[in-house]
């Protein structure tokens, strides 16, 4: 449906009472939003707050269960992404959509090629003129003959923007656009977005970075647990106020006790020491910029941070999946900075991956094999050069029984288990050898409430035996509930630590979102 320009509209893009559920999970609940013409409107919220679902609804990728989408003050049934384009709505995703083997000019017109002549050939001169005009208007220099795959990411991002503007986009949705940019490139992008706003473009800016939001946006909306928790003009709010709503609307003075302090068996000797650790980034995350931290024996240390701030890089360095650029990792006083995975396991390192389906488990292998993986060369499973199948079966059954894993036959593929039982299987394997240090990443992701309680109980029991745990989670409530101490990571740096028996939820959340150290 082609719409009128709607230049006199009071709402360029909005929503009234949008609801979307996936089974029992209510991803969006009565979401109402009003983005004004020529406004930069920021959407912020923790992972799982419902931002991505809302964007899919506004783009016509999915249909709401209830509610309406508003375009230029009028209800609009956004039935497909094609209709969103026709309504002037375009989105730039975190993963750019350029074809790497095509030139930037070819990518610019892909799917909307200008044609000329009786044979309707692509008019490359017209394409170049069009791209050049938009680039000049935005103050950007683009080598249109360069292949996209060899082009710096900030230029790729510019081409994505120009491609949408060329097709008549009036509402530009940008999902975490600064996650791949250096500070100077962020400044340049913000200058461009302000120019576009002045020229009539409306920008919907999704970000975790509150300092950037407050520097760029005209208004900000906070989403939490699928609902709109707060909307305000940026001029009428502060970073602290927005962070306060992002982490749950708790009173800024409220301090939440971290639990189980009396049961901690932590002693002064560190099980893990990390000093001056640097490492390159994964995809569009942050590189590590000199991480210094330690975990004492018998202690649960939480690592809190918004996704993409260096947690994955740190975990991969610790468990041997990524080589650091510099720095040192000590496990029980032993330098394991460049040790192999097997050497780390022999020194007492266990690892529960955030991605159990692709890293933690071999889904097509049997439950039995997954439960004993890593121990197949140890007694009683291996005797000499022979694998004792009976011992392997008994070992697997014993490990699974201790953690109450519900399964049919040990020979069934592990993919047959529920998500919670798959996660318990990983824990059963990684804790069976009594590790000195267990690195646990996103342990309850995709697990139901009963499974979460069981996993938390497992972590308590591991620590009670004197083991150390580094807990990496994007769920701040989980970090606070389980940890003795908490480090906050942002932009690849440790920006704060809560080492006392209490943790201020709002301040921890603010450090996560702003990267600014404060007294927690």
PDB file of C-alpha atoms in Angstrom, residues 55-252:
ATOM      1  CA  UNK A  55      10.993  -4.292  15.292  1.00  0.00           C
ATOM      2  CA  UNK A  56       9.862  -7.438  13.452  1.00  0.00           C
ATOM      3  CA  UNK A  57       6.243  -6.339  13.866  1.00  0.00           C
ATOM      4  CA  UNK A  58       6.957  -2.813  12.647  1.00  0.00           C
ATOM      5  CA  UNK A  59       8.797  -4.269   9.644  1.00  0.00           C
ATOM      6  CA  UNK A  60       5.976  -6.652   8.725  1.00  0.00           C
ATOM      7  CA  UNK A  61       8.231  -9.683   9.262  1.00  0.00           C
ATOM      8  CA  UNK A  62       5.690 -11.009  11.771  1.00  0.00           C
ATOM      9  CA  UNK A  63       2.081 -10.179  12.532  1.00  0.00           C
ATOM     10  CA  UNK A  64       0.821  -9.044  15.956  1.00  0.00           C
ATOM     11  CA  UNK A  65      -1.718 -11.061  17.904  1.00  0.00           C
ATOM     12  CA  UNK A  66      -3.469  -7.817  18.824  1.00  0.00           C
ATOM     13  CA  UNK A  67      -3.056  -4.071  18.456  1.00  0.00           C
ATOM     14  CA  UNK A  68      -2.332  -1.717  15.577  1.00  0.00           C
ATOM     15  CA  UNK A  69       0.654  -0.228  13.792  1.00  0.00           C
ATOM     16  CA  UNK A  70       0.380   3.472  12.983  1.00  0.00           C
ATOM     17  CA  UNK A  71       1.937   5.139   9.934  1.00  0.00           C
ATOM     18  CA  UNK A  72       1.405   8.871   9.437  1.00  0.00           C
ATOM     19  CA  UNK A  73      -1.343   8.987  12.073  1.00  0.00           C
ATOM     20  CA  UNK A  74      -3.373   6.193  10.430  1.00  0.00           C
ATOM     21  CA  UNK A  75      -3.708   2.479  11.299  1.00  0.00           C
ATOM     22  CA  UNK A  76      -1.752   0.288   8.908  1.00  0.00           C
ATOM     23  CA  UNK A  77      -1.766  -3.487   8.619  1.00  0.00           C
ATOM     24  CA  UNK A  78       1.918  -4.152   7.994  1.00  0.00           C
ATOM     25  CA  UNK A  79       1.521  -7.470   6.201  1.00  0.00           C
ATOM     26  CA  UNK A  80       5.072  -7.843   4.833  1.00  0.00           C
ATOM     27  CA  UNK A  81       8.505  -6.193   4.623  1.00  0.00           C
ATOM     28  CA  UNK A  82       7.591  -5.128   1.083  1.00  0.00           C
ATOM     29  CA  UNK A  83       4.684  -3.137   2.465  1.00  0.00           C
ATOM     30  CA  UNK A  84       6.962  -1.604   5.098  1.00  0.00           C
ATOM     31  CA  UNK A  85       9.226  -0.399   2.266  1.00  0.00           C
ATOM     32  CA  UNK A  86       6.205   1.001   0.432  1.00  0.00           C
ATOM     33  CA  UNK A  87       5.275   2.866   3.627  1.00  0.00           C
ATOM     34  CA  UNK A  88       8.754   4.373   3.822  1.00  0.00           C
ATOM     35  CA  UNK A  89      10.095   2.149   6.614  1.00  0.00           C
ATOM     36  CA  UNK A  90      13.550   0.568   6.256  1.00  0.00           C
ATOM     37  CA  UNK A  91      15.813  -1.217   8.719  1.00  0.00           C
ATOM     38  CA  UNK A  92      19.561  -1.659   9.010  1.00  0.00           C
ATOM     39  CA  UNK A  93      20.297  -4.839  10.930  1.00  0.00           C
ATOM     40  CA  UNK A  94      23.316  -5.614  13.096  1.00  0.00           C
ATOM     41  CA  UNK A  95      24.394  -8.069  10.408  1.00  0.00           C
ATOM     42  CA  UNK A  96      24.748  -6.015   7.243  1.00  0.00           C
ATOM     43  CA  UNK A  97      22.835  -7.238   4.187  1.00  0.00           C
ATOM     44  CA  UNK A  98      25.435  -6.417   1.521  1.00  0.00           C
ATOM     45  CA  UNK A  99      26.586  -9.151  -0.858  1.00  0.00           C
ATOM     46  CA  UNK A 100      30.364  -9.332  -0.220  1.00  0.00           C
ATOM     47  CA  UNK A 101      31.359 -10.336  -3.773  1.00  0.00           C
ATOM     48  CA  UNK A 102      29.464  -7.468  -5.416  1.00  0.00           C
ATOM     49  CA  UNK A 103      30.704  -3.900  -5.685  1.00  0.00           C
ATOM     50  CA  UNK A 104      29.173  -1.212  -3.524  1.00  0.00           C
ATOM     51  CA  UNK A 105      27.427   0.185  -6.605  1.00  0.00           C
ATOM     52  CA  UNK A 106      25.950  -3.231  -7.440  1.00  0.00           C
ATOM     53  CA  UNK A 107      24.780  -3.593  -3.844  1.00  0.00           C
ATOM     54  CA  UNK A 108      23.268  -0.115  -3.937  1.00  0.00           C
ATOM     55  CA  UNK A 109      20.828  -0.977  -6.727  1.00  0.00           C
ATOM     56  CA  UNK A 110      20.386  -4.713  -6.090  1.00  0.00           C
ATOM     57  CA  UNK A 111      16.675  -5.459  -6.383  1.00  0.00           C
ATOM     58  CA  UNK A 112      15.882  -1.927  -7.570  1.00  0.00           C
ATOM     59  CA  UNK A 113      18.056  -1.507 -10.652  1.00  0.00           C
ATOM     60  CA  UNK A 114      17.538   1.561 -12.878  1.00  0.00           C
ATOM     61  CA  UNK A 115      16.986   0.466 -16.472  1.00  0.00           C
ATOM     62  CA  UNK A 116      17.141   2.265 -19.804  1.00  0.00           C
ATOM     63  CA  UNK A 117      16.774   1.558 -23.507  1.00  0.00           C
ATOM     64  CA  UNK A 118      14.587  -0.853 -25.436  1.00  0.00           C
ATOM     65  CA  UNK A 119      16.384  -3.858 -23.906  1.00  0.00           C
ATOM     66  CA  UNK A 120      15.874  -2.553 -20.379  1.00  0.00           C
ATOM     67  CA  UNK A 121      19.547  -2.820 -19.523  1.00  0.00           C
ATOM     68  CA  UNK A 122      20.804  -1.610 -16.154  1.00  0.00           C
ATOM     69  CA  UNK A 123      21.705   2.058 -16.422  1.00  0.00           C
ATOM     70  CA  UNK A 124      24.933   2.096 -14.429  1.00  0.00           C
ATOM     71  CA  UNK A 125      25.518   5.770 -15.050  1.00  0.00           C
ATOM     72  CA  UNK A 126      22.160   6.591 -13.511  1.00  0.00           C
ATOM     73  CA  UNK A 127      22.953   4.277 -10.588  1.00  0.00           C
ATOM     74  CA  UNK A 128      26.302   5.976  -9.995  1.00  0.00           C
ATOM     75  CA  UNK A 129      24.750   9.444 -10.234  1.00  0.00           C
ATOM     76  CA  UNK A 130      22.025   8.473  -7.768  1.00  0.00           C
ATOM     77  CA  UNK A 131      24.462   6.983  -5.257  1.00  0.00           C
ATOM     78  CA  UNK A 132      26.863   9.882  -5.642  1.00  0.00           C
ATOM     79  CA  UNK A 133      24.117  12.453  -5.079  1.00  0.00           C
ATOM     80  CA  UNK A 134      22.953  10.782  -1.862  1.00  0.00           C
ATOM     81  CA  UNK A 135      26.545  10.386  -0.652  1.00  0.00           C
ATOM     82  CA  UNK A 136      27.337  14.031  -1.378  1.00  0.00           C
ATOM     83  CA  UNK A 137      24.194  15.193   0.390  1.00  0.00           C
ATOM     84  CA  UNK A 138      25.258  13.193   3.461  1.00  0.00           C
ATOM     85  CA  UNK A 139      28.876  14.335   3.197  1.00  0.00           C
ATOM     86  CA  UNK A 140      30.195  10.801   2.591  1.00  0.00           C
ATOM     87  CA  UNK A 141      32.903   9.606   0.212  1.00  0.00           C
ATOM     88  CA  UNK A 142      32.258   6.148  -1.276  1.00  0.00           C
ATOM     89  CA  UNK A 143      34.391   4.138  -3.715  1.00  0.00           C
ATOM     90  CA  UNK A 144      31.486   2.598  -5.585  1.00  0.00           C
ATOM     91  CA  UNK A 145      33.718   0.188  -7.521  1.00  0.00           C
ATOM     92  CA  UNK A 146      35.091  -1.484  -4.400  1.00  0.00           C
ATOM     93  CA  UNK A 147      33.746  -4.890  -3.440  1.00  0.00           C
ATOM     94  CA  UNK A 148      31.648  -4.862  -0.286  1.00  0.00           C
ATOM     95  CA  UNK A 149      33.623  -7.680   1.332  1.00  0.00           C
ATOM     96  CA  UNK A 150      36.822  -5.595   1.283  1.00  0.00           C
ATOM     97  CA  UNK A 151      35.190  -2.376   2.488  1.00  0.00           C
ATOM     98  CA  UNK A 152      35.526  -1.094   6.103  1.00  0.00           C
ATOM     99  CA  UNK A 153      32.398  -1.721   8.142  1.00  0.00           C
ATOM    100  CA  UNK A 154      31.563   1.946   8.661  1.00  0.00           C
ATOM    101  CA  UNK A 155      31.506   2.489   4.883  1.00  0.00           C
ATOM    102  CA  UNK A 156      29.327  -0.614   4.488  1.00  0.00           C
ATOM    103  CA  UNK A 157      26.962   0.928   7.009  1.00  0.00           C
ATOM    104  CA  UNK A 158      26.853   4.182   5.041  1.00  0.00           C
ATOM    105  CA  UNK A 159      26.011   2.270   1.862  1.00  0.00           C
ATOM    106  CA  UNK A 160      23.182   0.476   3.695  1.00  0.00           C
ATOM    107  CA  UNK A 161      21.804   3.880   4.721  1.00  0.00           C
ATOM    108  CA  UNK A 162      22.131   5.335   1.215  1.00  0.00           C
ATOM    109  CA  UNK A 163      20.486   2.268  -0.293  1.00  0.00           C
ATOM    110  CA  UNK A 164      17.424   2.753   1.916  1.00  0.00           C
ATOM    111  CA  UNK A 165      17.263   6.520   1.333  1.00  0.00           C
ATOM    112  CA  UNK A 166      17.458   5.941  -2.427  1.00  0.00           C
ATOM    113  CA  UNK A 167      14.355   3.756  -2.148  1.00  0.00           C
ATOM    114  CA  UNK A 168      12.377   6.448  -0.379  1.00  0.00           C
ATOM    115  CA  UNK A 169      12.862   5.457   3.252  1.00  0.00           C
ATOM    116  CA  UNK A 170      11.477   8.070   5.631  1.00  0.00           C
ATOM    117  CA  UNK A 171      11.810   6.015   8.832  1.00  0.00           C
ATOM    118  CA  UNK A 172      15.248   4.493   9.351  1.00  0.00           C
ATOM    119  CA  UNK A 173      15.366   1.729  11.995  1.00  0.00           C
ATOM    120  CA  UNK A 174      18.919   1.029  13.206  1.00  0.00           C
ATOM    121  CA  UNK A 175      19.686  -1.985  15.406  1.00  0.00           C
ATOM    122  CA  UNK A 176      22.807  -1.493  17.586  1.00  0.00           C
ATOM    123  CA  UNK A 177      24.518   0.522  14.812  1.00  0.00           C
ATOM    124  CA  UNK A 178      27.585   1.481  16.856  1.00  0.00           C
ATOM    125  CA  UNK A 179      28.541  -2.028  17.984  1.00  0.00           C
ATOM    126  CA  UNK A 180      31.172  -2.332  15.219  1.00  0.00           C
ATOM    127  CA  UNK A 181      32.440   1.243  15.151  1.00  0.00           C
ATOM    128  CA  UNK A 182      35.474   2.983  16.599  1.00  0.00           C
ATOM    129  CA  UNK A 183      34.768   6.145  18.657  1.00  0.00           C
ATOM    130  CA  UNK A 184      35.534   8.534  15.768  1.00  0.00           C
ATOM    131  CA  UNK A 185      33.278   6.497  13.463  1.00  0.00           C
ATOM    132  CA  UNK A 186      30.497   6.711  16.062  1.00  0.00           C
ATOM    133  CA  UNK A 187      30.831  10.500  16.055  1.00  0.00           C
ATOM    134  CA  UNK A 188      30.690  10.547  12.259  1.00  0.00           C
ATOM    135  CA  UNK A 189      27.595   8.314  12.231  1.00  0.00           C
ATOM    136  CA  UNK A 190      25.848  10.572  14.738  1.00  0.00           C
ATOM    137  CA  UNK A 191      26.672  13.621  12.621  1.00  0.00           C
ATOM    138  CA  UNK A 192      25.140  11.836   9.621  1.00  0.00           C
ATOM    139  CA  UNK A 193      21.980  10.884  11.510  1.00  0.00           C
ATOM    140  CA  UNK A 194      21.532  14.465  12.687  1.00  0.00           C
ATOM    141  CA  UNK A 195      21.863  15.649   9.072  1.00  0.00           C
ATOM    142  CA  UNK A 196      19.280  13.110   7.959  1.00  0.00           C
ATOM    143  CA  UNK A 197      16.930  14.230  10.721  1.00  0.00           C
ATOM    144  CA  UNK A 198      17.317  17.816   9.556  1.00  0.00           C
ATOM    145  CA  UNK A 199      16.518  16.723   6.000  1.00  0.00           C
ATOM    146  CA  UNK A 200      13.282  15.033   7.066  1.00  0.00           C
ATOM    147  CA  UNK A 201      14.243  11.458   8.018  1.00  0.00           C
ATOM    148  CA  UNK A 202      12.945   9.881  11.216  1.00  0.00           C
ATOM    149  CA  UNK A 203      15.330   7.534  13.041  1.00  0.00           C
ATOM    150  CA  UNK A 204      14.433   4.697  15.396  1.00  0.00           C
ATOM    151  CA  UNK A 205      17.676   3.910  17.224  1.00  0.00           C
ATOM    152  CA  UNK A 206      17.985   0.631  19.175  1.00  0.00           C
ATOM    153  CA  UNK A 207      20.938   0.522  21.542  1.00  0.00           C
ATOM    154  CA  UNK A 208      22.262  -0.745  24.866  1.00  0.00           C
ATOM    155  CA  UNK A 209      24.620   2.209  25.241  1.00  0.00           C
ATOM    156  CA  UNK A 210      22.914   4.849  27.323  1.00  0.00           C
ATOM    157  CA  UNK A 211      25.617   7.479  26.978  1.00  0.00           C
ATOM    158  CA  UNK A 212      25.236   7.295  23.204  1.00  0.00           C
ATOM    159  CA  UNK A 213      21.451   7.377  23.473  1.00  0.00           C
ATOM    160  CA  UNK A 214      21.523  10.481  25.637  1.00  0.00           C
ATOM    161  CA  UNK A 215      23.999  12.166  23.284  1.00  0.00           C
ATOM    162  CA  UNK A 216      22.016  11.473  20.113  1.00  0.00           C
ATOM    163  CA  UNK A 217      18.314  10.900  20.721  1.00  0.00           C
ATOM    164  CA  UNK A 218      15.458  13.369  21.097  1.00  0.00           C
ATOM    165  CA  UNK A 219      13.314  10.894  23.048  1.00  0.00           C
ATOM    166  CA  UNK A 220      13.907   7.525  24.657  1.00  0.00           C
ATOM    167  CA  UNK A 221      11.613   4.561  25.334  1.00  0.00           C
ATOM    168  CA  UNK A 222      12.587   1.792  27.757  1.00  0.00           C
ATOM    169  CA  UNK A 223      11.237  -1.726  27.238  1.00  0.00           C
ATOM    170  CA  UNK A 224      11.288  -4.334  29.985  1.00  0.00           C
ATOM    171  CA  UNK A 225       9.831  -7.834  29.890  1.00  0.00           C
ATOM    172  CA  UNK A 226       7.858  -7.129  26.762  1.00  0.00           C
ATOM    173  CA  UNK A 227       6.279  -3.894  27.942  1.00  0.00           C
ATOM    174  CA  UNK A 228       6.999  -0.180  27.645  1.00  0.00           C
ATOM    175  CA  UNK A 229       8.340   0.784  31.059  1.00  0.00           C
ATOM    176  CA  UNK A 230       9.230   4.427  30.437  1.00  0.00           C
ATOM    177  CA  UNK A 231       9.159   7.106  27.732  1.00  0.00           C
ATOM    178  CA  UNK A 232      10.587  10.594  28.017  1.00  0.00           C
ATOM    179  CA  UNK A 233      12.273  13.438  26.228  1.00  0.00           C
ATOM    180  CA  UNK A 234      16.040  13.070  26.637  1.00  0.00           C
ATOM    181  CA  UNK A 235      16.186  16.666  27.842  1.00  0.00           C
ATOM    182  CA  UNK A 236      13.803  15.771  30.678  1.00  0.00           C
ATOM    183  CA  UNK A 237      15.635  12.619  31.859  1.00  0.00           C
ATOM    184  CA  UNK A 238      19.070  11.472  32.986  1.00  0.00           C
ATOM    185  CA  UNK A 239      21.259   8.437  32.396  1.00  0.00           C
ATOM    186  CA  UNK A 240      20.556   7.319  35.967  1.00  0.00           C
ATOM    187  CA  UNK A 241      16.807   7.588  35.511  1.00  0.00           C
ATOM    188  CA  UNK A 242      16.814   5.617  32.256  1.00  0.00           C
ATOM    189  CA  UNK A 243      19.158   2.966  33.707  1.00  0.00           C
ATOM    190  CA  UNK A 244      16.863   2.728  36.727  1.00  0.00           C
ATOM    191  CA  UNK A 245      13.950   1.780  34.451  1.00  0.00           C
ATOM    192  CA  UNK A 246      16.028  -0.583  32.314  1.00  0.00           C
ATOM    193  CA  UNK A 247      17.019  -2.722  35.294  1.00  0.00           C
ATOM    194  CA  UNK A 248      13.551  -2.959  36.716  1.00  0.00           C
ATOM    195  CA  UNK A 249      12.252   0.293  38.090  1.00  0.00           C
ATOM    196  CA  UNK A 250      13.742  -0.360  41.503  1.00  0.00           C
ATOM    197  CA  UNK A 251      14.259   2.491  43.929  1.00  0.00           C
ATOM    198  CA  UNK A 252      17.722   3.907  43.347  1.00  0.00           C
TER     199      UNK A 252
END
